[in-house]
Structures are given as structure tokens and as C-alpha cells.
XYZ file of C-alpha atoms in Angstrom:
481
model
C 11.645 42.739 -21.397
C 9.694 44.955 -18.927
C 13.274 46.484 -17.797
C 14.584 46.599 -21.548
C 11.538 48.167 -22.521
C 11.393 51.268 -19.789
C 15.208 51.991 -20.394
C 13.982 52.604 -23.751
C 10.822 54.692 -23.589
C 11.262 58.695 -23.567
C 9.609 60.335 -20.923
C 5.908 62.569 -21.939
C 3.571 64.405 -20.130
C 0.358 63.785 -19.357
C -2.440 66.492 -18.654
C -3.941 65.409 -15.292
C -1.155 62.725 -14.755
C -1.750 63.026 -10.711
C -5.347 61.900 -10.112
C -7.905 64.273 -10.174
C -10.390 65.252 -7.533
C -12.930 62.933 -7.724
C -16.532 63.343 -6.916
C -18.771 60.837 -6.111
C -20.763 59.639 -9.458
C -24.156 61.224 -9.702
C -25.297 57.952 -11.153
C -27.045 55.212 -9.816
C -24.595 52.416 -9.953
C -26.709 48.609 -9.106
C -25.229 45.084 -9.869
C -25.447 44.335 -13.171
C -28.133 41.493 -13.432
C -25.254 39.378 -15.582
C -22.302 39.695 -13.271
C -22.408 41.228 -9.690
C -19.153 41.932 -9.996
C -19.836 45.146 -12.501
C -21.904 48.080 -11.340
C -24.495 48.975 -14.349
C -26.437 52.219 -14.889
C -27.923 54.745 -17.289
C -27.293 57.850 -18.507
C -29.765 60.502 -20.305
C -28.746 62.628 -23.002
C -30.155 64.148 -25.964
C -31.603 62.125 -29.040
C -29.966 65.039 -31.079
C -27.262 66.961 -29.039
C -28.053 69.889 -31.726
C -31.081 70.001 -29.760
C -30.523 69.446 -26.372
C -34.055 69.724 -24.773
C -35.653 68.037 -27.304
C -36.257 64.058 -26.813
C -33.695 61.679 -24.601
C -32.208 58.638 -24.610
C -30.484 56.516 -22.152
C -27.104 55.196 -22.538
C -26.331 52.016 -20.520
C -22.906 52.358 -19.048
C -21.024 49.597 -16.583
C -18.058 50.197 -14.558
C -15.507 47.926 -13.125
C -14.082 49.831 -10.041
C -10.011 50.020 -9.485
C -8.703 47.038 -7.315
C -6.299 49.495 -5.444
C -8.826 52.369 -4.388
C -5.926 53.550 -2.423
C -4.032 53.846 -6.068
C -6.721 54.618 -7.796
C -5.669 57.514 -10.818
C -9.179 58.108 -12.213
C -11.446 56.701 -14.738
C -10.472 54.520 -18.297
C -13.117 54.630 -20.604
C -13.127 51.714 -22.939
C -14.382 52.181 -26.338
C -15.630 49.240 -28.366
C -15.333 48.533 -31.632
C -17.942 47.857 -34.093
C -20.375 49.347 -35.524
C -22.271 46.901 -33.149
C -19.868 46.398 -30.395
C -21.081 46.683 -26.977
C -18.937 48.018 -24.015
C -21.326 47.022 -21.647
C -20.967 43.171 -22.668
C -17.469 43.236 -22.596
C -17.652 44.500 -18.906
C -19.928 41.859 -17.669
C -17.535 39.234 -19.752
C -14.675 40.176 -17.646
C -12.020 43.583 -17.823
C -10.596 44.170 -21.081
C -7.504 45.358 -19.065
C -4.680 43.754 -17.610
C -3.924 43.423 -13.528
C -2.068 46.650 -13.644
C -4.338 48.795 -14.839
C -7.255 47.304 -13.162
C -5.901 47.893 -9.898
C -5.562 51.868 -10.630
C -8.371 52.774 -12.916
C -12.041 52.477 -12.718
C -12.951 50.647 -16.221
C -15.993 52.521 -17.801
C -17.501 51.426 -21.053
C -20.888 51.785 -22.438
C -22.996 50.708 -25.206
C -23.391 53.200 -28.258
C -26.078 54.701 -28.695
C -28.463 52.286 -31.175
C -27.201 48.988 -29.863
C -27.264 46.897 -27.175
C -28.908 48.541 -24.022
C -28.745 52.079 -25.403
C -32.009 52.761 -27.867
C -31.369 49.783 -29.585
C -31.724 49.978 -33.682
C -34.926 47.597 -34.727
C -35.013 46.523 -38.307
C -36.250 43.525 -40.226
C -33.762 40.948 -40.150
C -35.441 39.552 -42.855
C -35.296 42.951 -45.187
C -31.604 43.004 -44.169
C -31.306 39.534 -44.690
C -32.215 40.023 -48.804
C -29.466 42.494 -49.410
C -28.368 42.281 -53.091
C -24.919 41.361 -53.622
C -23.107 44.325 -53.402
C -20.621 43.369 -56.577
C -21.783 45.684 -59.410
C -23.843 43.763 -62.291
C -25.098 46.821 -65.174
C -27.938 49.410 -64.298
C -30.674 47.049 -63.131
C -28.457 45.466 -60.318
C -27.273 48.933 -58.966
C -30.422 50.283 -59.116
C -31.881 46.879 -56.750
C -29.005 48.415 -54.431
C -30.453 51.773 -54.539
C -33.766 50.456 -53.965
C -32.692 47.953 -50.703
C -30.967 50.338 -49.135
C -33.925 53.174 -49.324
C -36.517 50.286 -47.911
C -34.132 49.312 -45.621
C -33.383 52.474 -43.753
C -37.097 53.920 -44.583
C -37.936 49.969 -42.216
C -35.044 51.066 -39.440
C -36.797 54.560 -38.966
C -40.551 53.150 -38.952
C -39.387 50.631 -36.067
C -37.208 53.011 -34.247
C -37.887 56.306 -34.649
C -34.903 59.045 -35.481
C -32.218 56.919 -33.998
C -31.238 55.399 -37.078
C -30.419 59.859 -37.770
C -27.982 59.983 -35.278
C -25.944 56.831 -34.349
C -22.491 58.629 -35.768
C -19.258 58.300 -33.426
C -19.324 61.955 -32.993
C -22.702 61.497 -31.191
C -20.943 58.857 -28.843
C -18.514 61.281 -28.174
C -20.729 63.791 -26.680
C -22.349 60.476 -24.552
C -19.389 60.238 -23.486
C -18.923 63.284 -22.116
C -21.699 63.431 -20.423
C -21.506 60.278 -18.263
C -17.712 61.833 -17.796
C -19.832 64.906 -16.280
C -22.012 62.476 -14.178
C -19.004 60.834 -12.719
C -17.720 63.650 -11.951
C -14.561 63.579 -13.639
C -12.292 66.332 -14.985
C -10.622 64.719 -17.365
C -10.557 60.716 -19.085
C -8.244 58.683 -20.054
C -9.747 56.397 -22.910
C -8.493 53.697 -25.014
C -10.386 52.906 -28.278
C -9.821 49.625 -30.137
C -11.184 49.316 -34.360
C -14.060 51.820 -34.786
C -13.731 52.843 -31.236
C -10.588 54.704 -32.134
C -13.071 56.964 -34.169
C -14.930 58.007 -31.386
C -11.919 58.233 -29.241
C -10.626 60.577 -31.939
C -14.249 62.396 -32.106
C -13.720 63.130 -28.695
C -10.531 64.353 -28.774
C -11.562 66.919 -31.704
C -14.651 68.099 -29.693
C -12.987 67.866 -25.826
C -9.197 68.074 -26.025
C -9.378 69.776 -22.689
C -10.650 66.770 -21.145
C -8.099 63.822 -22.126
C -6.080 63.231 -19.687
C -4.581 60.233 -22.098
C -6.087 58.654 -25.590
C -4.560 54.797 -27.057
C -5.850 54.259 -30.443
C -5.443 50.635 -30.758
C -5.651 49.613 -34.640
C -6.698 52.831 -35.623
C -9.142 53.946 -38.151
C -8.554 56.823 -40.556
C -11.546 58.890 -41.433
C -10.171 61.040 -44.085
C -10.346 58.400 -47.036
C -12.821 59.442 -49.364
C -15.464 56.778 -50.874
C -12.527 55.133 -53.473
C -9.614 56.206 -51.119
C -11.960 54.300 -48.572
C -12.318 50.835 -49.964
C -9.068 51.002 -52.070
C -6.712 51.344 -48.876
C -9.106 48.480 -46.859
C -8.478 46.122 -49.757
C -4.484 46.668 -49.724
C -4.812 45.722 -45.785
C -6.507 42.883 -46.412
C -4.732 41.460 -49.245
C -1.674 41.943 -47.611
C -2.466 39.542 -44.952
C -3.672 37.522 -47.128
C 0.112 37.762 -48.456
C 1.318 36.887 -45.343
C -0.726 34.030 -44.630
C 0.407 32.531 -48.007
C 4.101 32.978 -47.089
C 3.593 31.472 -43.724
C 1.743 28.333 -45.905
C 4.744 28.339 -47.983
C 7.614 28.213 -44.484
C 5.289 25.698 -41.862
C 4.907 22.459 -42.359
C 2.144 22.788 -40.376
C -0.618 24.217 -42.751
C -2.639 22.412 -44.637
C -2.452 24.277 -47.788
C 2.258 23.537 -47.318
C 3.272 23.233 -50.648
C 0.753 24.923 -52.857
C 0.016 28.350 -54.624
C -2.541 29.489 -51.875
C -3.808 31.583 -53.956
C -5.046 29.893 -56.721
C -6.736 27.663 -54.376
C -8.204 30.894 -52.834
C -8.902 31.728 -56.545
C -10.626 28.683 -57.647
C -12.873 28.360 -54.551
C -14.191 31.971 -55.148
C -14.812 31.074 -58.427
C -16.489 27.986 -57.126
C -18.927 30.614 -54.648
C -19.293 32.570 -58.051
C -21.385 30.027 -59.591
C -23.109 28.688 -56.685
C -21.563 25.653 -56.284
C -19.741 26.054 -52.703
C -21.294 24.744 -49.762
C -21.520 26.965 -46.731
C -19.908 25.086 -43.833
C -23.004 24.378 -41.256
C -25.625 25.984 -43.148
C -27.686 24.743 -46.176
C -27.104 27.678 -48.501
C -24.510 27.718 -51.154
C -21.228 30.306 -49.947
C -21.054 33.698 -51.920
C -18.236 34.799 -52.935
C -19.018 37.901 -49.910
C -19.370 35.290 -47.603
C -15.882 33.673 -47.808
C -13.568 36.899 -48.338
C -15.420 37.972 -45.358
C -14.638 34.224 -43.061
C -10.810 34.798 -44.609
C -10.670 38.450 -43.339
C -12.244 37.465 -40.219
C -9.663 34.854 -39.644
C -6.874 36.982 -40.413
C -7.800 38.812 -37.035
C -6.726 36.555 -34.501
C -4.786 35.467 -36.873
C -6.176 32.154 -37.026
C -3.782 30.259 -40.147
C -3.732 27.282 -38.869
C -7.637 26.760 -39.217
C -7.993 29.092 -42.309
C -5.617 26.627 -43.743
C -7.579 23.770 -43.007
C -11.121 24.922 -43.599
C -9.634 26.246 -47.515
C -8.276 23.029 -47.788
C -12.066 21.166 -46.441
C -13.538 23.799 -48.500
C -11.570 22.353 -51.601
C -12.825 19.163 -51.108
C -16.112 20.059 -50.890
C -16.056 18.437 -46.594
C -16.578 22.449 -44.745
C -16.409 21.414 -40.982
C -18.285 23.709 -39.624
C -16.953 24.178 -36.095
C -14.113 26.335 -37.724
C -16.392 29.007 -38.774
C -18.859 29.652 -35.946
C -19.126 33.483 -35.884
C -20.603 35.615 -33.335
C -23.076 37.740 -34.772
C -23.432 41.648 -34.312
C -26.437 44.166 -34.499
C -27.013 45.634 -38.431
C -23.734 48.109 -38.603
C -25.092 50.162 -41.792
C -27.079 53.066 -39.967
C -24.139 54.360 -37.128
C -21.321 53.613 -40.628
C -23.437 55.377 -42.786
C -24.011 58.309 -40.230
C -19.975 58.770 -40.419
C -19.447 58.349 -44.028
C -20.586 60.113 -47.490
C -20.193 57.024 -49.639
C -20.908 58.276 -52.860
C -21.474 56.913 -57.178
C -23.391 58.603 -58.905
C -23.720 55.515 -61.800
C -23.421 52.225 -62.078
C -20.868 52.922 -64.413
C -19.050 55.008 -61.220
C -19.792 52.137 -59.130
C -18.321 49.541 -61.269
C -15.268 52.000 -61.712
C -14.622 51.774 -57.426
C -14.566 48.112 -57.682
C -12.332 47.738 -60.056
C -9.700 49.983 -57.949
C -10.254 48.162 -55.143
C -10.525 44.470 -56.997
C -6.921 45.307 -58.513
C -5.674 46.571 -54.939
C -6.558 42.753 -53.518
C -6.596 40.194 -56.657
C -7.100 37.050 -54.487
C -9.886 38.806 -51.604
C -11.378 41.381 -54.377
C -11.773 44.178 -51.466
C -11.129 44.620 -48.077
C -13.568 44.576 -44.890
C -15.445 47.860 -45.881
C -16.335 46.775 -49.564
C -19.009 45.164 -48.060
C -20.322 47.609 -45.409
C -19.862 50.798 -47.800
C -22.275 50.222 -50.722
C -25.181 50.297 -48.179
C -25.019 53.755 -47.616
C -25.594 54.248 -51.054
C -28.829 56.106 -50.851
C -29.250 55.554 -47.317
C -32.098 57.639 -45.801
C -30.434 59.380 -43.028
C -28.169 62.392 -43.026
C -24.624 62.129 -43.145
C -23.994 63.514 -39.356
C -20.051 63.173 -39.148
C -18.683 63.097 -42.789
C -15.302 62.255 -43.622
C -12.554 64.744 -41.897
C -9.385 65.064 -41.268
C -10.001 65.295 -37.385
C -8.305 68.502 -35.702
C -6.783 67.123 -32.534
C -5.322 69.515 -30.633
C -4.861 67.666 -27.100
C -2.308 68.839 -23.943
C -2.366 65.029 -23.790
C -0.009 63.188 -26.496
C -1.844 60.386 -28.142
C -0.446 56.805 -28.223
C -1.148 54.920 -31.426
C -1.036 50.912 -31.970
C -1.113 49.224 -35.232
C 0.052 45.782 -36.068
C 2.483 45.850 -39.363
C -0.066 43.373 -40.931
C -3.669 44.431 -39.757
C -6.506 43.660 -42.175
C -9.138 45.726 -40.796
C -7.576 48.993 -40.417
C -4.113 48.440 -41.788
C -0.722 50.128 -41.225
C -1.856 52.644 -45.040
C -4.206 54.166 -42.101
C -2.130 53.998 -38.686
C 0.747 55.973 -40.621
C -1.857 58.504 -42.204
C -3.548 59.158 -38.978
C -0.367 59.732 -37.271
C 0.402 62.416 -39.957
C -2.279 64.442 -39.143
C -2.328 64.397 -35.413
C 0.144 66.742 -33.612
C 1.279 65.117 -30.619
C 0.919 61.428 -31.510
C 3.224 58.817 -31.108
C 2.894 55.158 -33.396
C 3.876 52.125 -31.594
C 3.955 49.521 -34.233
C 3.807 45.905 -33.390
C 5.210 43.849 -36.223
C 3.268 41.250 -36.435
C -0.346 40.154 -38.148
C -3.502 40.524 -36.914
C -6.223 43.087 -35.413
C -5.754 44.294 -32.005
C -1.918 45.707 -30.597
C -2.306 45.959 -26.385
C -2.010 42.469 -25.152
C 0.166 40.945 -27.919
C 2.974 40.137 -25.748
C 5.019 42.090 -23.271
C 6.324 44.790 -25.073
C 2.830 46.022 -26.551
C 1.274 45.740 -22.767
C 4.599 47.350 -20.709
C 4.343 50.114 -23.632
C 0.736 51.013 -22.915
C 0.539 50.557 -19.520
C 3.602 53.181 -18.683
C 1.443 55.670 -20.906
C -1.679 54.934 -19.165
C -0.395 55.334 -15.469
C 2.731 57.163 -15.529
C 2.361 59.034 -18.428
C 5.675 57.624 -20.364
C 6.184 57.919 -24.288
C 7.551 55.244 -26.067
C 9.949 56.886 -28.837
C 9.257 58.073 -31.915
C 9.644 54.897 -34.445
C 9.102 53.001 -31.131
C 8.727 48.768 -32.408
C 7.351 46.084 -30.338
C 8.284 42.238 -32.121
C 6.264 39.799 -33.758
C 4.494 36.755 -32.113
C 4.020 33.728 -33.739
C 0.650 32.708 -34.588
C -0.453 29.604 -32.855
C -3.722 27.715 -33.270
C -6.805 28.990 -31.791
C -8.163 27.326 -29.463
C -12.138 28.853 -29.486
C -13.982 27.723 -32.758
C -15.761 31.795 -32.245
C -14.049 34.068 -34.834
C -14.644 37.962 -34.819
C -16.912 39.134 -37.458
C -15.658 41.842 -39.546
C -15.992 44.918 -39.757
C -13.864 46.435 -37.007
């Protein structure tokens, strides 16, 4: 496939294709305390790049250096996804990359600023923890929303100071660039997966000079307006949902063969709706939040096989609740709600956006931003990096990945965001699930001859569909991106 693949792909340019002269890093590189293996450090930038000389922050950053110095091309910045994903983790837990690019790039990733090692957010769990569900329920109910979400981010600032006022990707962006500076590096190449592929796309609008290349892996569009916003994630997530019920209906091998998935779906959220579904491993009944969001979060991988059977255990009122361990992330709401003006001005208004997005996905009710978005209602921090249309104008050409069936940030946004950048190409895999560069061969030789040699894949380029197997971890993503 390697060979069928490169016969194929139509040759681009790169700015900065031959490595660039390389400086040694002004940082002070040390063995992370987690893995000896990856070099940690710091970086200091401004709290609030509008004011540069005003209060700092450090950003941790960890590198993995190239396995073939001799080959080396120059530094790949990996940028998590999130809010709440940490680069710096991901390091430590082993290179995102495969052999080939290992060998000739320095992997760099950090943690955004607010989470992990990087200023780290600090709210009450327990405040977050009594957020009212965000379904609309008359005046009273969306006034309780107003209400949480003013204490809430009015709690973030008293613990943490004016973090919680700049967390937005565009911020990251500009932390980027400045450990790029401290490196001493001309130009990056970067590769963003989920909300990474915002920042990656922040930094192409504010440093186009210095991308040498940019993959947007499952790519996030940031022009949607509020009901643009959660209308388009609900039609990604109910069409895998879709697909998950035709694969039900073709293999034997799911528990739910045979039956209208979903009016089982149906009937169990009804079920969560009056209180009377047990959360698997816990001792509180599921919402009806809770289990859209375990379905989406199983439609990553994907993960049918044990979707199937936990719906089906679910039924039956016998959760097992190995299927839905879930790895839990920081509070996303104040670096979201720094990148997005979500905006109803009534409960009437608000009741008006679910209903779009509730007729968008009739089984799920809304996608993975239905229940992110209403927290920004009223959130006390200023919008930093609104809703754009980003204006990319890169020497590099971009390289987009989307699966056909993604349920995060679905193929409505990988086609849109192609639209509006100039030099982009869209790779589309055409298969299910959240995450394009290590599918199979195809998606890996496609990226990989970008990365390093600079080589295009052609316009309408498609890479084919795996199977889904079982999973063998019990750990599922947790949405959002």
C-alpha cells in the first residue's frame, strides 16, 4: 500500500522543507521525573500577551529528541486536544508518532496554559460538580444556569487569579511561539489532533511565516455561531450513532443484532429521564447527559462491540461497569468559553437552540458540545478569541484529516474548514471514529510523506475504512475533543 499510495500522491512544497539551522535550545532541558527518557522544562511568557511585561507564567513543555540526529529535519510540535488535554503527559506516556517520524523530528508538546503543569485552573470540584442540567426547563431553570455559571467562574478566578481570562487557543498559540523562539527554531512543523487543530489553526493565522508544515487531524471549525455550533455537533454525532445501528443490524456479533437500536437507545434515555437508570459502578441514578455523553465517547474509538453490550446490560438493568471506566480531564469550561461567544438571550431563545439541535440527533438529542456550550452562558471572563473564520495565509499547504463518520468534529466541519483555507488539502479516511493518522497504512504513509518530504496527497485524496474490532482497554476517551 506504501508503494500504491506514493504513486498516487502529487508532489507540494514545503516552506523550510530542508532542515533549518538549528540553535541549541535556550531552555533548560532535565529528565522528566516520570520517564527519563523525555527531557522536561519551562517556559515564561506573559499572563496576558496584550501586556507583555506585566505578570508571567510558565508553560511546561517536554521533548522527545529525533532517533536519527544525523536525519534530524527540525522540531514537530504536538498539539493536544481537549480543553484539558495535556501534551506533556502524552510525552512521558510514550511518542504520539510513529518510527518514521520519530527518528527525524524532535517531538515537542506542552501543556496549555491552565492545565496540567502550566498555571493550572483551581476550582471547586464540588461547585462544578452541582451543575444544573443543562436541558432547558421554563425561566426558573435557565436562570439556575445563569446563576451556576456566574458562581462558578466568579470560584475559578478567586482560586486562580486571571488565568481563568486568558486560557483561549489563541493564547497557546503565542506559547507556542515562544518556546519555538527558545529552541531556536525558524520555523515548526505541528500537527494538532480535536481542539488542538484550533490552536494549530490560531497559529497559523497569527505566524504563517513560521509553519514549515500544519496536519489538522479531525479538525474543528470555529466559524459556527452558538446554533450553527451545537446544530452541526449533533448531526456528527447522530450520524455515528447511524452507523453504529447499521453495523448492529449486518454483525452477528453485537448484542443489540436484530433490534431497532434506537428505540432501545430511546427507551433507556427515557429510563435516565425519570431517574430510574442505574449508573454502571457508581450509586447515582444515569442522566440522560450522562449516557449520550458514554455513547459519544464510545463512538471514538469506535468501541461497538462494548457499546452494544453495555445498552443491552443497561436494558436489563445489570451495567457492568468495567465497560465504562473513563479517564477524567481538568474542568474544560474556562479555555472553551475563552474561544466562544455562546449566546440566548431567554429561556425562550435557549429552549429554541435545543430544539434545532434535538431534531438534528433524535436518538442522542445533541452532539458533544451541547453539553460544554451552555456553561459559557454568563460566564465571567471575556470572550478572548471569538468565533472567526481564521485567515490562513501560510507558504506551507495545510494537510487536513477527517474520518467520514467522526462524532466529535464531524466531516459538516472538515469540509467547511477546508473551504476557507487557501492552500489546504482534505484527506478523508472513510471510516468511523475520532482521530485519522494511525488508522491504517494509508492515513500514516499519507502524513508521514507530508511531514518529511513535503508530498501532497491529491485533491479528493481517500484513505479506506477499517473495521472496528473490540477494544481491548476498558479506558474510553471522555468527550469533548
Amino acid at each position: 500500500m506504501r508503494r500504491m499510495l506514493g504513486a498516487l500522491l502529487a508532489v507540494g512544497v514545503i516552506a523550510g522543507a530542508a532542515a533549518p539551522a538549528h540553535a541549541e535550545p535556550a531552555l533548560d532541558w532535565q529528565p522528566c521525573a516520570e520517564n527519563a527518557e523525555v527531557e522536561c522544562s519551562t517556559v515564561r511568557v506573559p499572563l496576558d500577551w496584550a501586556n507583555p511585561r506585566g505578570e508571567q507564567i510558565d508553560i511546561a513543555v517536554a521533548r522527545r529528541p529525533a532517533t536519527d540526529p544525523a536525519r534530524r529535519i527540525g522540531t514537530l510540535v504536538y498539539m493536544p486536544g481537549g480543553p484539558g488535554g495535556t501534551g506533556v503527559s502524552s510525552l512521558v506516556a510514550g511518542n504520539p508518532f510513529a518510527a518514521d517520524l520519530a527518528a527525524r523530528f524532535d517531538v515537542v508538546s506542552y501543556d496549555p496554559r491552565g492545565f496540567g503543569g502550566s498555571h493550572q485552573l483551581r476550582c471547586d470540584p464540588a461547585l462544578i460538580a452541582e451543575r444544573p442540567d443543562v436541558r432547558p426547563d421554563g425561566p426558573e431553570h435557565f436562570e439556575r444556569l445563569l446563576d451556576h455559571n456566574r458562581r462558578a467562574s466568579d470560584d475559578c478566578r478567586a482560586r486562580s487569579g486571571a488565568i481563568v481570562d486568558h486560557m483561549d487557543t489563541a493564547s497557546v498559540a503565542r506559547d507556542i511561539d515562544a518556546f519555538r523562539a527558545a529552541l531556536g527554531e525558524q520555523q515548526l512543523s505541528l500537527y494538532g489532533i480535536s481542539y488542538g487543530t484550533l490552536t494549530g489553526q490560531m497559529y497559523a493565522e497569527q505566524f504563517p511565516e513560521r509553519v514549515r508544515s500544519l496536519v489538522l487531524d479531525s479538525v474543528f471549525d470555529h466559524s459556527q455561531d452558538t446554533a450553527g455550533f451545537l446544530v452541526t455537533q449533533a448531526e456528527a454525532a447522530e450520524d455515528s450513532f447511524g452507523e453504529f445501528a447499521k453495523w448492529c443490524d449486518r454483525d452477528a456479533a453485537c448484542a443489540l443484532h436484530g433490534e431497532d437500536v434506537g428505540a432501545v437507545f430511546d427507551e433507556l434515555y427515557e429510563r435516565a429521564d425519570a431517574g430510574e437508570l442505574p449508573q454502571p459502578g457508581g450509586s447515582k441514578p444515569m442522566t440522560p447527559q450522562d449516557l449520550t455523553r458514554s455513547t459519544i465517547s464510545a463512538f471514538y474509538g469506535p468501541d461497538w462491540h462494548a457499546l452494544a453490550a453495555e445498552l443491552d446490560e443497561l436494558r436489563n438493568s445489570e451495567p457492568i461497569a468495567a465497560a465504562r471506566q473513563q479517564e477524567p480531564i481538568p474542568n474544560p469550561a474556562a479555555a472553551f468559553c475563552g474561544d466562544h461567544r455562546i449566546e440566548a438571550g431567554s429561556a425562550e431563545d435557549y429552549a429554541q437552540l435545543w430544539k434545532r439541535q434535538e431534531q438534528a440527533a433524535p436518538h442522542l438529542r445533541g452532539g458533544v458540545g451541547g453539553a460544554l456550550a451552555p456553561h459559557c452562558l454568563d460566564w465571567r471572563a471575556p470572550v478572548q478569541n471569538p468565533q472567526h473564520v481564521p485567515e490562513i495565509r501560510t507558504a506551507a499547504p495545510i494537510l487536513i484529516l477527517n474520518a467520514l463518520h467522526d462524532p466529535a468534529t464531524g466531516y459538516n466541519w472538515a469540509t467547511t474548514v477546508d473551504s476557507h483555507v487557501e492552500r489546504a488539502t482534505l484527506l478523508t479516511y472513510d471510516g468511523w471514529g475520532h482521530g485519522v493518522y494511525d488508522r491504517n497504512e494509508c492515513t500514516l504513509d499519507a502524513a508521514h510523506a507530508y511531514l518529511i518530504d513535503g508530498v501532497m496527497p491529491p485533491e479528493g485524496a481517500h484513505c479506506p475504512a477499517v473495521q472496528p474490532e473490540p477494544v481491548q482497554t476498558a479506558v474510553r476517551p471522555v468527550a469533548p475533543w
